Tab-separated table of C-alpha atoms in Angstrom:
chain	number	residue	atom	x	y	z
A	281	GLY	CA	-42.944	1.168	-25.735
A	282	ALA	CA	-44.338	4.667	-26.150
A	283	LEU	CA	-44.066	8.048	-24.507
A	284	THR	CA	-47.512	9.420	-23.712
A	285	PHE	CA	-48.766	12.768	-22.458
A	286	GLN	CA	-51.967	12.894	-20.452
A	287	THR	CA	-54.093	15.574	-18.827
A	288	ARG	CA	-56.584	15.414	-15.981
A	289	ASN	CA	-60.051	16.930	-16.273
A	290	ALA	CA	-62.413	16.639	-13.294
A	291	GLY	CA	-60.328	13.750	-11.947
A	292	THR	CA	-60.288	11.753	-15.194
A	293	MET	CA	-57.001	11.147	-17.017
A	294	ALA	CA	-57.034	11.286	-20.839
A	295	GLU	CA	-54.200	10.674	-23.295
A	296	ARG	CA	-53.512	13.758	-25.457
A	297	MET	CA	-50.293	12.855	-27.305
A	298	ARG	CA	-48.292	9.686	-28.022
A	299	LEU	CA	-44.815	9.162	-29.464
A	300	ASP	CA	-44.414	5.476	-30.342
A	301	HIS	CA	-41.274	3.349	-30.674
A	302	ALA	CA	-41.153	3.949	-34.473
A	303	GLY	CA	-41.123	7.755	-34.101
A	304	ASN	CA	-44.773	8.269	-35.067
A	305	LEU	CA	-46.436	11.159	-33.225
A	306	GLY	CA	-50.179	11.354	-32.644
A	307	LEU	CA	-51.968	14.459	-31.334
A	308	GLY	CA	-55.602	14.404	-30.243
A	309	VAL	CA	-56.325	11.007	-31.805
A	310	THR	CA	-57.439	7.669	-30.444
A	311	PRO	CA	-54.279	5.931	-29.189
A	312	GLY	CA	-52.804	3.636	-31.823
A	313	THR	CA	-54.717	5.141	-34.783
A	314	GLY	CA	-53.290	6.876	-37.819
A	315	THR	CA	-50.606	5.601	-40.148
A	316	ALA	CA	-48.705	8.794	-40.944
A	317	ARG	CA	-45.512	9.929	-39.179
A	318	LEU	CA	-47.556	12.837	-37.781
A	319	PHE	CA	-51.294	12.413	-37.377
A	320	ILE	CA	-53.433	15.261	-35.999
A	321	GLY	CA	-57.033	14.651	-35.075
A	322	GLY	CA	-59.998	16.821	-36.007
A	323	THR	CA	-63.507	16.523	-37.380
A	324	PRO	CA	-63.309	15.842	-41.124
A	325	ILE	CA	-64.700	18.544	-43.412
A	326	VAL	CA	-67.231	17.598	-46.119
A	327	THR	CA	-68.387	19.527	-49.201
A	328	THR	CA	-71.469	20.914	-47.441
A	329	ASP	CA	-69.287	22.562	-44.769
A	330	TRP	CA	-68.048	25.024	-47.413
A	331	VAL	CA	-70.369	27.594	-48.996
A	332	ALA	CA	-69.537	29.082	-52.407
A	333	SER	CA	-70.869	32.569	-53.072
A	334	ALA	CA	-73.035	33.263	-56.128
A	335	GLY	CA	-70.050	35.099	-57.609
A	336	TRP	CA	-68.619	31.795	-58.881
A	337	GLY	CA	-71.582	31.433	-61.279
A	338	ALA	CA	-74.825	29.466	-61.181
A	339	GLY	CA	-73.232	26.218	-62.371
A	340	ALA	CA	-70.225	26.301	-60.030
A	341	THR	CA	-69.969	23.498	-57.499
A	342	ILE	CA	-67.709	22.518	-54.650
A	343	THR	CA	-66.623	19.157	-55.985
A	344	THR	CA	-64.090	17.800	-53.482
A	345	VAL	CA	-62.987	18.607	-49.959
A	346	THR	CA	-60.329	17.013	-47.774
A	347	GLY	CA	-59.035	17.849	-44.322
A	348	ASN	CA	-60.548	19.480	-41.273
A	349	ASP	CA	-60.729	22.892	-39.570
A	350	THR	CA	-56.959	23.243	-39.430
A	351	ARG	CA	-55.846	22.248	-42.916
A	352	GLY	CA	-57.190	20.853	-46.148
A	353	THR	CA	-58.155	21.322	-49.755
A	354	VAL	CA	-61.361	22.591	-51.332
A	355	THR	CA	-62.029	22.347	-55.077
A	356	VAL	CA	-64.453	24.561	-57.017
A	357	THR	CA	-65.459	23.602	-60.560
A	358	THR	CA	-67.069	26.137	-62.874
A	359	SER	CA	-68.910	25.399	-66.103
A	360	ALA	CA	-68.449	27.019	-69.508
A	361	ALA	CA	-71.917	28.576	-69.150
A	362	ASP	CA	-71.073	30.331	-65.873
A	363	THR	CA	-70.801	34.090	-65.718
A	364	PRO	CA	-68.722	34.704	-62.610
A	365	THR	CA	-68.589	38.105	-60.962
A	366	ALA	CA	-65.779	39.879	-59.133
A	367	ASN	CA	-64.372	38.560	-55.865
A	368	PRO	CA	-66.288	35.291	-55.313
A	369	THR	CA	-65.769	33.645	-51.931
A	370	LEU	CA	-65.693	30.290	-50.179
A	371	THR	CA	-66.719	30.216	-46.513
A	372	LEU	CA	-65.988	27.492	-43.957
A	373	THR	CA	-67.660	27.521	-40.540
A	374	TYR	CA	-65.323	25.708	-38.142
A	375	LYS	CA	-66.604	22.369	-36.838
A	376	ASP	CA	-64.235	21.949	-33.884
A	377	GLY	CA	-65.127	25.063	-31.913
A	378	THR	CA	-63.808	28.570	-32.230
A	379	TRP	CA	-60.284	29.846	-32.793
A	380	THR	CA	-58.862	32.596	-30.637
A	381	THR	CA	-56.550	33.794	-33.427
A	382	ALA	CA	-57.539	32.353	-36.759
A	383	SER	CA	-54.793	33.252	-39.184
A	384	ILE	CA	-55.011	31.280	-42.406
A	385	GLY	CA	-52.681	30.633	-45.288
A	386	VAL	CA	-54.133	29.896	-48.735
A	387	ALA	CA	-52.703	28.796	-52.061
A	388	CYS	CA	-54.733	28.343	-55.266
A	389	MET	CA	-54.095	26.442	-58.495
A	390	ARG	CA	-56.296	26.479	-61.604
A	391	ASN	CA	-56.260	23.714	-64.186
A	392	GLY	CA	-54.136	24.856	-67.093
A	393	SER	CA	-52.052	27.215	-64.946
A	394	THR	CA	-48.317	26.715	-64.545
A	395	GLY	CA	-48.098	27.916	-60.949
A	396	PRO	CA	-50.076	29.211	-58.001
A	397	ILE	CA	-52.609	31.966	-58.604
A	398	ALA	CA	-51.507	35.040	-56.678
A	399	ASN	CA	-54.851	36.822	-56.459
A	400	VAL	CA	-56.277	34.973	-53.450
A	401	SER	CA	-56.885	36.463	-50.014
A	402	PHE	CA	-58.572	35.445	-46.801
A	403	SER	CA	-60.660	36.953	-44.019
A	404	PRO	CA	-60.526	34.813	-40.892
A	405	SER	CA	-62.616	35.186	-37.774
A	406	VAL	CA	-62.890	33.075	-34.649
A	407	THR	CA	-65.688	30.961	-36.191
A	408	THR	CA	-65.153	31.080	-39.976
A	409	ALA	CA	-62.527	31.174	-42.677
A	410	VAL	CA	-63.389	33.098	-45.846
A	411	ILE	CA	-61.257	32.583	-48.945
A	412	ARG	CA	-61.699	35.259	-51.614
A	413	TYR	CA	-60.631	35.052	-55.250
A	414	ASN	CA	-59.623	38.656	-55.966
A	415	GLY	CA	-60.855	39.601	-59.408
A	416	THR	CA	-63.147	37.688	-61.727
A	417	PRO	CA	-62.575	33.986	-62.477
A	418	THR	CA	-62.211	33.010	-66.136
A	419	ALA	CA	-65.598	32.272	-67.725
A	420	MET	CA	-64.609	30.960	-71.153
A	421	SER	CA	-64.483	27.259	-70.256
A	422	ALA	CA	-65.062	24.788	-67.461
A	423	LEU	CA	-62.283	25.323	-64.923
A	424	THR	CA	-61.236	23.761	-61.650
A	425	TYR	CA	-59.846	25.937	-58.855
A	426	ILE	CA	-58.042	24.092	-56.060
A	427	PHE	CA	-57.519	25.953	-52.770
A	428	ASN	CA	-55.176	24.585	-50.084
A	429	TYR	CA	-55.579	26.142	-46.654
A	430	LEU	CA	-53.888	26.049	-43.264
A	431	VAL	CA	-55.474	27.646	-40.187
A	432	VAL	CA	-53.401	28.375	-37.090
A	433	GLY	CA	-54.973	29.551	-33.889
């Protein structure tokens, strides 16, 4: 058995949340889908949903993206020939509507670093999330910057 939560919209009932017999909880997903203990629906984000500013350098690319509007990872790879400038950004335009309060948490790792990079900030709005690398990224070799984000709103 399962415990389900439904809402009615214009006379039509729709399942919104399900807790199954094994303790798995699904929110906003098709009933019975998802294999994780907690599975939250949302439109998947792809590399073209993020825009890297020119400040990363001409050869910089967004190489991998996972997640959706609410949480995920975006990876930026720079080349040895890049000449980055101060405060480059990454901008995501939300795919699943707008957020009334879009606070966002960000952590960044760089290949070769021993811990998170502290010089990262964000500027959220109701339609976008902007991640800013404060300062100038290293230009001496090809580097990978991995940003993990969580949006709450």
